Tab-separated table of C-alpha atoms and ligand atoms in Angstrom:
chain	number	residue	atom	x	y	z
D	1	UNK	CA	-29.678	-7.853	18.406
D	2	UNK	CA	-26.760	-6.221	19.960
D	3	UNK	CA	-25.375	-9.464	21.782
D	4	UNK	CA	-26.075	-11.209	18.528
D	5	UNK	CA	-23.900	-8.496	17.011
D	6	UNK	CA	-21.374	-8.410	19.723
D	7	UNK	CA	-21.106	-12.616	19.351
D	8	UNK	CA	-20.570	-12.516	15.548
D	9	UNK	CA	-17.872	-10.074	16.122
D	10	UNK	CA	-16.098	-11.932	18.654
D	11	UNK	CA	-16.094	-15.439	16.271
D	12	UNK	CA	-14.842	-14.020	13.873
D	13	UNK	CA	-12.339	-11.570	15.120
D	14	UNK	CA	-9.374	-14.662	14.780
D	15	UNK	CA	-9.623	-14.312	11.021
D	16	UNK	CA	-8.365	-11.284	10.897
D	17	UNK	CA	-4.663	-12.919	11.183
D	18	UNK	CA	-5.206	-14.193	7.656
D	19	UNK	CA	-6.141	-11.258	5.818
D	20	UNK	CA	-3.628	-8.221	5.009
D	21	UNK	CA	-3.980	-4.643	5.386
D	22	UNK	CA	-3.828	-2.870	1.629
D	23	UNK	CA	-0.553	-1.629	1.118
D	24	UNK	CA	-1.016	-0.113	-2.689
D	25	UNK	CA	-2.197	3.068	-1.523
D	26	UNK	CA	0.229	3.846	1.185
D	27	UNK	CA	-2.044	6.143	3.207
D	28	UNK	CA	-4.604	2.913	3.754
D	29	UNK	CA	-1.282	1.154	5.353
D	30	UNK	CA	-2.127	2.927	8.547
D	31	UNK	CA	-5.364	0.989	9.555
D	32	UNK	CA	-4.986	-1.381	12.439
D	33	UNK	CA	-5.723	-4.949	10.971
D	34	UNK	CA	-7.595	-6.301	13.902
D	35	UNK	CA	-10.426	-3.864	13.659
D	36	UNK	CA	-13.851	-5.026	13.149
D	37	UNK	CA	-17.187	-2.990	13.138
D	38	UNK	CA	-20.539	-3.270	12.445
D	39	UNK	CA	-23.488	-1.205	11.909
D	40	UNK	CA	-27.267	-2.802	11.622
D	41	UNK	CA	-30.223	-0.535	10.855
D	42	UNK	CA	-33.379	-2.402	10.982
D	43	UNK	CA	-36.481	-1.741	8.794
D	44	UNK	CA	-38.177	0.547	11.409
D	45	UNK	CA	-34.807	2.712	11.680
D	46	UNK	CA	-33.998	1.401	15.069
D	47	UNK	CA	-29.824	0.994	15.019
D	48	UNK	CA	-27.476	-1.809	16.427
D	49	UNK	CA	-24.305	-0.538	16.698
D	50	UNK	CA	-20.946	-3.094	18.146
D	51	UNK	CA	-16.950	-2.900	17.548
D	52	UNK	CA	-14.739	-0.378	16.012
D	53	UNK	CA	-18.266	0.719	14.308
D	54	UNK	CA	-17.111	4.409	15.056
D	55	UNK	CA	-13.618	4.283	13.127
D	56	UNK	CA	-13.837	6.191	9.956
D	57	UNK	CA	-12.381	4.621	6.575
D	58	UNK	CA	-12.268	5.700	3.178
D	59	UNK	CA	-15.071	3.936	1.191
D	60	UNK	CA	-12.634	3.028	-1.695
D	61	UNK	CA	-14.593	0.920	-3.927
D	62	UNK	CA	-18.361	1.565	-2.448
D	63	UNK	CA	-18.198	5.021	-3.574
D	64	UNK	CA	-18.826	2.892	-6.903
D	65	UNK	CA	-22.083	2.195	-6.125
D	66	UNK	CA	-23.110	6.171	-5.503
D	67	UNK	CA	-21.382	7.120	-8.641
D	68	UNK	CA	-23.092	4.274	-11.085
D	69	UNK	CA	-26.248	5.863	-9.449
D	70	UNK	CA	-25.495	9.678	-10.068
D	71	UNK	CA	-24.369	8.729	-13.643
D	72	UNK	CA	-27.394	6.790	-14.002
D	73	UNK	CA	-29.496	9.692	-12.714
D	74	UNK	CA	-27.778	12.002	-15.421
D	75	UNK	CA	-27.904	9.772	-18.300
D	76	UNK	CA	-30.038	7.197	-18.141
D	77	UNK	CA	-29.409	3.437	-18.320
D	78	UNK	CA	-28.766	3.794	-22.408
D	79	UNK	CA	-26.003	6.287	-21.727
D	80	UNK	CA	-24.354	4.500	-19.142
D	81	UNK	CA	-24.623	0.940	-20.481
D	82	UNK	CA	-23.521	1.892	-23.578
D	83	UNK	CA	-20.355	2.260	-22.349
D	84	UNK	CA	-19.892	-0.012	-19.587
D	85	UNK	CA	-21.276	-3.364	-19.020
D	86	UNK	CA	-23.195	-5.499	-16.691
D	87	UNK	CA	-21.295	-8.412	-16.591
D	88	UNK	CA	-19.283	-10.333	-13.780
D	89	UNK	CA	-16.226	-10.586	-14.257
D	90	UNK	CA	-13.471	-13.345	-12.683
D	91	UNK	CA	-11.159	-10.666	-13.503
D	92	UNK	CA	-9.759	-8.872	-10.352
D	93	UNK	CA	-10.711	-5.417	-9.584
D	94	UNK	CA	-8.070	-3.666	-10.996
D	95	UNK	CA	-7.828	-5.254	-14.216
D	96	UNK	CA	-7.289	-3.875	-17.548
D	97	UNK	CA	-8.342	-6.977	-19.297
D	98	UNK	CA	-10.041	-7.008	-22.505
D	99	UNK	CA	-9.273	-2.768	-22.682
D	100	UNK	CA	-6.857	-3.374	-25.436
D	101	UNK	CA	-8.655	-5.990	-28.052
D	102	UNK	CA	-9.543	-4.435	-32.007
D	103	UNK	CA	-12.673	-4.953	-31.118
D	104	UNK	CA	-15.251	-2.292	-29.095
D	105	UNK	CA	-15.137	-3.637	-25.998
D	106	UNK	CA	-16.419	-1.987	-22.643
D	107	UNK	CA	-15.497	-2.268	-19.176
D	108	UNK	CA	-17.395	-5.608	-17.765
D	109	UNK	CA	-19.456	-3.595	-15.108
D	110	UNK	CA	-19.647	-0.816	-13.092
D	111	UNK	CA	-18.527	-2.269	-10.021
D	112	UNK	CA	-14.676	-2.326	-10.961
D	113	UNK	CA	-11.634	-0.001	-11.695
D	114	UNK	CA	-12.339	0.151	-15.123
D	115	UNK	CA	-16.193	0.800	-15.595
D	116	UNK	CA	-16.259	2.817	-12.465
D	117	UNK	CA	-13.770	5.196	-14.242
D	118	UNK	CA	-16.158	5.198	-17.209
D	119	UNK	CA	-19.196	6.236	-14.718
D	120	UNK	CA	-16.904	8.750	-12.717
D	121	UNK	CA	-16.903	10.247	-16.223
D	122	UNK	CA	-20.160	10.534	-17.201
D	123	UNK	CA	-21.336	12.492	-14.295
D	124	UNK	CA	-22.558	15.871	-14.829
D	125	UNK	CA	-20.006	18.925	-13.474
D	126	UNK	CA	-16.299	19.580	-14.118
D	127	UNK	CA	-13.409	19.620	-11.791
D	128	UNK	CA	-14.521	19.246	-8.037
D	129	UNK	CA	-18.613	18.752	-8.964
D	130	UNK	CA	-18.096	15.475	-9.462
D	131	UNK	CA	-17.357	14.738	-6.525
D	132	UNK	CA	-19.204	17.320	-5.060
D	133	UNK	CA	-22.190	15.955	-6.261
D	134	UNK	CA	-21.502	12.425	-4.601
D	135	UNK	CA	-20.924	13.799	-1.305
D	136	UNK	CA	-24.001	16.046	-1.491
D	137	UNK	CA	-25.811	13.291	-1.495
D	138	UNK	CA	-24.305	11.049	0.611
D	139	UNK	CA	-24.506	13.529	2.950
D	140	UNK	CA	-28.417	13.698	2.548
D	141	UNK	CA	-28.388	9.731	2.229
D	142	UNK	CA	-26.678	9.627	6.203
D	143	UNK	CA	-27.796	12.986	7.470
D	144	UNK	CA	-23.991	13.247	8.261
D	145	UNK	CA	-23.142	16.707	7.274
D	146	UNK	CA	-19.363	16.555	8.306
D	147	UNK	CA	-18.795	14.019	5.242
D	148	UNK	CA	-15.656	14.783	2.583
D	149	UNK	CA	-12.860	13.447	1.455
D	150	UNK	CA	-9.546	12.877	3.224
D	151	UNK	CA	-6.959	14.474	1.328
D	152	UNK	CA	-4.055	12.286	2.560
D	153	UNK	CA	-5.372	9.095	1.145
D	154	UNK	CA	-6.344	11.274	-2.387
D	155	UNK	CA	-2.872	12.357	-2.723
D	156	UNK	CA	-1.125	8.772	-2.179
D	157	UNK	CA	-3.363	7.127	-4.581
D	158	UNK	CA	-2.894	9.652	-7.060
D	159	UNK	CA	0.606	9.434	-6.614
D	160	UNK	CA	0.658	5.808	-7.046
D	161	UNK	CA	-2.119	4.983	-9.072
D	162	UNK	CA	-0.466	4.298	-12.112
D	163	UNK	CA	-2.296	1.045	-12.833
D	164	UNK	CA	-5.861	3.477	-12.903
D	165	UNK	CA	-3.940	6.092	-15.157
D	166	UNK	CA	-3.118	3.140	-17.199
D	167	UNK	CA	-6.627	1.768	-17.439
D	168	UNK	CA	-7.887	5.491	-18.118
D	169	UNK	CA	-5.613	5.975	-20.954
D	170	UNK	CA	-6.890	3.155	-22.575
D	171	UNK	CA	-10.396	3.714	-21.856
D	172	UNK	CA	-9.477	7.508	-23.320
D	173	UNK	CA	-8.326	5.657	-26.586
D	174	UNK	CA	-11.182	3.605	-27.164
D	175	UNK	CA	-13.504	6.230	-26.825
D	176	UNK	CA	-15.237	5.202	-23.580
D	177	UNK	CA	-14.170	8.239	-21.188
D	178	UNK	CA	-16.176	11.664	-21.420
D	179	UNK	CA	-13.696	14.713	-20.689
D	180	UNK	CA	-9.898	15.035	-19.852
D	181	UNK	CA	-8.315	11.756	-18.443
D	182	UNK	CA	-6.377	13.608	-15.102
D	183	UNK	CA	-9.631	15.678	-14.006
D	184	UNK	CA	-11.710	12.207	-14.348
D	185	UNK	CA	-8.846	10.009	-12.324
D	186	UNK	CA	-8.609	12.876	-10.141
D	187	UNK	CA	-12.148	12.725	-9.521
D	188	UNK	CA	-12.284	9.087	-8.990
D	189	UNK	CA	-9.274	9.053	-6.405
D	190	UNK	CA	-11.220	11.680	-4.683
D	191	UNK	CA	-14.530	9.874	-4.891
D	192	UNK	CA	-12.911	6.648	-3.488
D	193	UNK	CA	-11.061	8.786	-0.557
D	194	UNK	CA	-14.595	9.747	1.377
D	195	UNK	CA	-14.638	8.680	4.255
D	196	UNK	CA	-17.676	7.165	6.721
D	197	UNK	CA	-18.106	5.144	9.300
D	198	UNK	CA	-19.699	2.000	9.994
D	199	UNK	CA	-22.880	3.770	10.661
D	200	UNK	CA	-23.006	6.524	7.769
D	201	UNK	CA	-22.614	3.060	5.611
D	202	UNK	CA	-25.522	1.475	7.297
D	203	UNK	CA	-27.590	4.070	6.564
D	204	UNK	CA	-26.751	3.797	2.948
D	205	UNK	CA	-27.397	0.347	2.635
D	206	UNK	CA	-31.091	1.224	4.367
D	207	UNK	CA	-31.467	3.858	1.774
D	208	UNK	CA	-30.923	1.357	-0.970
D	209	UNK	CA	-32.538	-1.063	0.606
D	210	UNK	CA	-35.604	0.959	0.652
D	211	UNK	CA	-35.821	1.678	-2.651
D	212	UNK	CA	-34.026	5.272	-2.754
D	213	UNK	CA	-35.618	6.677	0.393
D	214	UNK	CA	-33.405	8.370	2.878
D	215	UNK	CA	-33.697	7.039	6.439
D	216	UNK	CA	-34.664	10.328	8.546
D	217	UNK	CA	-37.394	12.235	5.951
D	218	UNK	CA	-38.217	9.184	4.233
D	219	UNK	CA	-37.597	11.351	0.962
D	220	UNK	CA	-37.375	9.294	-2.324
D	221	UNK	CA	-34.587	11.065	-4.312
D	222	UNK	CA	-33.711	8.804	-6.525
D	223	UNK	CA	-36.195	6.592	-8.726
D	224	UNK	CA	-36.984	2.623	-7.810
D	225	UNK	CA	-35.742	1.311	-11.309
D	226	UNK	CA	-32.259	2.999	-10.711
D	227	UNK	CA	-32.071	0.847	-7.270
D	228	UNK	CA	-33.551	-2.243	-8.733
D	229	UNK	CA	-30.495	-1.742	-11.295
D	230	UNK	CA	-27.986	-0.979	-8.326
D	231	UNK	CA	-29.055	-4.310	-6.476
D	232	UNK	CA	-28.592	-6.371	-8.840
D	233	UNK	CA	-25.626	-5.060	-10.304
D	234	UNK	CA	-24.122	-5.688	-6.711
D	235	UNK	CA	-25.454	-8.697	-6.136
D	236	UNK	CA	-23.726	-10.326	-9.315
D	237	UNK	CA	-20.590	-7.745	-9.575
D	238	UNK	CA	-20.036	-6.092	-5.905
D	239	UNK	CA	-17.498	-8.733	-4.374
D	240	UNK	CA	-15.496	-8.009	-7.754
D	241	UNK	CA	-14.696	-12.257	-8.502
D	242	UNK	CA	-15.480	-13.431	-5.256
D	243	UNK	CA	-19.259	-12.233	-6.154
D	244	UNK	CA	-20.409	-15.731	-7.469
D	245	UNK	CA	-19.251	-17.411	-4.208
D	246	UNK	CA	-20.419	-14.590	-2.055
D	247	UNK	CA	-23.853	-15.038	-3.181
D	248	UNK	CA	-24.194	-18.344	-2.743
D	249	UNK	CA	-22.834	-18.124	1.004
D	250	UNK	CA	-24.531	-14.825	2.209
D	251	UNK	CA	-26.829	-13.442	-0.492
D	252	UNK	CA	-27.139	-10.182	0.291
D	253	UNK	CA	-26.848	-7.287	-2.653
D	254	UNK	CA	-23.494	-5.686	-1.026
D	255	UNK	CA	-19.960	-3.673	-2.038
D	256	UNK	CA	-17.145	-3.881	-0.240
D	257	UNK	CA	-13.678	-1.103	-0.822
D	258	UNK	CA	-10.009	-2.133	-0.132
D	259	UNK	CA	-9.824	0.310	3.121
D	260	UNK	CA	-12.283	-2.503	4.622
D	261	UNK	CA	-15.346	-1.265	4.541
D	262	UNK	CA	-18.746	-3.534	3.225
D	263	UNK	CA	-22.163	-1.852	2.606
D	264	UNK	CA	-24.785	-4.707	2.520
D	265	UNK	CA	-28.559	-4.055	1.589
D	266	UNK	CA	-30.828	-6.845	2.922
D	267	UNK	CA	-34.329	-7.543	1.122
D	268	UNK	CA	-36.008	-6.692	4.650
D	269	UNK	CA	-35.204	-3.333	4.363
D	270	UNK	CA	-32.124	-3.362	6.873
D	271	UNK	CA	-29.110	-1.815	6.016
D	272	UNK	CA	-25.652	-3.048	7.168
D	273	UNK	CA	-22.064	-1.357	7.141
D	274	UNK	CA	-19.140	-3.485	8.355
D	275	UNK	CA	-15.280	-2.445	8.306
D	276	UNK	CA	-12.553	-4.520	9.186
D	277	UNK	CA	-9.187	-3.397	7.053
D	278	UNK	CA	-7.688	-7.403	6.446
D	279	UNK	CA	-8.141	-7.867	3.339
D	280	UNK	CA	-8.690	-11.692	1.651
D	281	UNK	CA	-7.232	-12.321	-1.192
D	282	UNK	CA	-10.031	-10.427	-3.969
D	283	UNK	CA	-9.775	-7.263	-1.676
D	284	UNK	CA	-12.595	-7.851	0.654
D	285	UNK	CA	-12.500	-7.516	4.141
D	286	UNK	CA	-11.631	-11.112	5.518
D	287	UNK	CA	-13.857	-10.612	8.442
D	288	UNK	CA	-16.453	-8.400	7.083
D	289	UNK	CA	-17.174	-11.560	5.104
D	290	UNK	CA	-17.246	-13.450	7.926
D	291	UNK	CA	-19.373	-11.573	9.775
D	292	UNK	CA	-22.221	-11.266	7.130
D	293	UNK	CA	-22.039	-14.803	6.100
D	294	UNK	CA	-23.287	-15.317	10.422
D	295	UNK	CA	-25.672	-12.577	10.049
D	296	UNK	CA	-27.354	-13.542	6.477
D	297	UNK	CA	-27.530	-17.088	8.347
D	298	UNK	CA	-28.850	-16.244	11.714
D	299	UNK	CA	-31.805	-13.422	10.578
D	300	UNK	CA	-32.444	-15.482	7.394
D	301	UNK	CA	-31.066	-12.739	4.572
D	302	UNK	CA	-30.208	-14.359	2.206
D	303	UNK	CA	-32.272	-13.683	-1.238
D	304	UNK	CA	-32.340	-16.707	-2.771
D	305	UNK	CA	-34.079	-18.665	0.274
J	401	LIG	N1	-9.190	3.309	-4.966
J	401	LIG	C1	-9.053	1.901	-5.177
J	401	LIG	C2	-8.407	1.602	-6.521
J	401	LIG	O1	-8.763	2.199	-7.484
J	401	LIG	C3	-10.397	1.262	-5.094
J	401	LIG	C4	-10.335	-0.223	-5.310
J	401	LIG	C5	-11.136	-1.014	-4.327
J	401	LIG	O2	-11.649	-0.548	-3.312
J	401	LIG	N2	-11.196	-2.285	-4.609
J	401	LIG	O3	-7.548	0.771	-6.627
């Protein structure tokens, strides 16, 4: 498995010229585009490990996935869907379309800027529990107790995330966000700014993969439904509008963040993190993609075989 992990790496390592570092958050600027990691966990809990697997990135956009699931955990799926919807979208990430029609519109789904605001919001705690919370228990999810936030990257993208303040405001006017709009931006810059590596995401994607059990005590702490919910809602929403595409070529529930990073739960019960910070043109790592396209091909993961 290694070698096979070690080959995919090296094939698609060249695409990495075509893809682009994200420069909107100045602190992600930093990252060396020709990285590439990957992280496999198997269904027994053996691990394959090759690349820059041990580089640590800020999740961005897969801290998403834990907050739709903590929100879902407090409210149920009635108190989160009623506010945000399931829906693809061919809308980029950071759009604020549809936010200002007459009529009661929601986010689309969960899985971008908008709707993950409206989750941020609805979990339980004020000020720093938020985000608290979601480390608590990714911390328990990876068994990584040195997990937090990097403060650098939290301070640039509140400093230049006036698109998100934009998008709050307006989800603030509609009636869609719980709570004061700069603690809930404040706690989604911070939940996007935790940072893992390719292995902590791995693990992640075997805990989701295994229906809510965590990897080393085989604890269930969160319920089956809630996962189900999760695994679709990344199937159809997780590659923001590169999802339909993406699941026709690889077919594997998965997230990916603008840092780089891609958390990919396979029906097998494996669990895969990749990172590589060139970014394609929808904000997903241009070799991550590459790399699980291989990998969905070569250990037959995709779903819809
Ligand atoms: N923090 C990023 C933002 O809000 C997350 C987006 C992403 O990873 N696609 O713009």
């Amino acid at each position: 498995m290694e070698k096979l992990l070690d080959r995919l790496i090296e094939k698609n390592r060249y695409l990495t010229q075509f893809g682009q570092v994200a420069n909107y958050i100045p602190a992600l600027e930093k990252a060396n585009p020709e990285d590439i990691g990957i992280c496999l966990i198997d269904g027994k809990g053996k691990q394959y490990c090759s690349g820059a697997y041990h580089k640590k990135f800020s999740i961005q956009s897969i801290s998403k996935v834990i907050a739709l699931m903590v929100a879902l955990m407090d409210n149920g799926e009635e108190g989160v869907f009623k506010r945000v919807g399931m829906e693809p979208t061919d809308e980029p990430f950071n759009s604020f379309y549809k936010l200002d029609l007459p009529q009661g519109e929601k986010p689309a789904n969960p899985m971008i800027n908008s709707g993950a605001i409206v989750t941020t919001s609805l979990i339980k705690g004020e000020g720093e529990e938020k985000v608290n919370r979601l480390i608590y228990i990714l911390r328990k999810i990876t068994s990584n107790h040195d997990i937090t936030y990097n403060e650098e990257v939290f301070l640039s993208e509140k400093e230049t995330g006036h698109k998100n303040r934009a998008i709050a405001y307006l989800l603030k006017n509609k009636g869609l966000l719980e709570g004061e709009v700069e603690e809930v931006l404040d706690a989604y810059f911070k939940q996007c700014s935790i940072e893992m590596d390719c292995r902590d995401l791995a693990k992640v994607g075997w805990f989701l993969a295994n229906k809510g059990r965590i990897l080393k005590s085989k604890e269930q702490v969160c319920s089956e439904e809630i996962i189900t919910t999760i695994l679709a809602i990344m199937t159809t929403c997780g590659m923001y509008n590169f999802s339909g595409e993406y699941a026709v070529r690889v077919g594997i529930p998965s997230k990916s963040g603008v840092a780089g990073g891609i958390l990919a739960a396979a029906v097998n019960g494996m669990g895969i993190g990749v990172y590589g910070p060139a970014l394609d043109q929808y904000g997903n790592s241009i070799a991550g993609y590459g790399i699980l396209k291989d990998l969905s091909k070569e250990l037959n993961l995709n779903i819809f075989y």
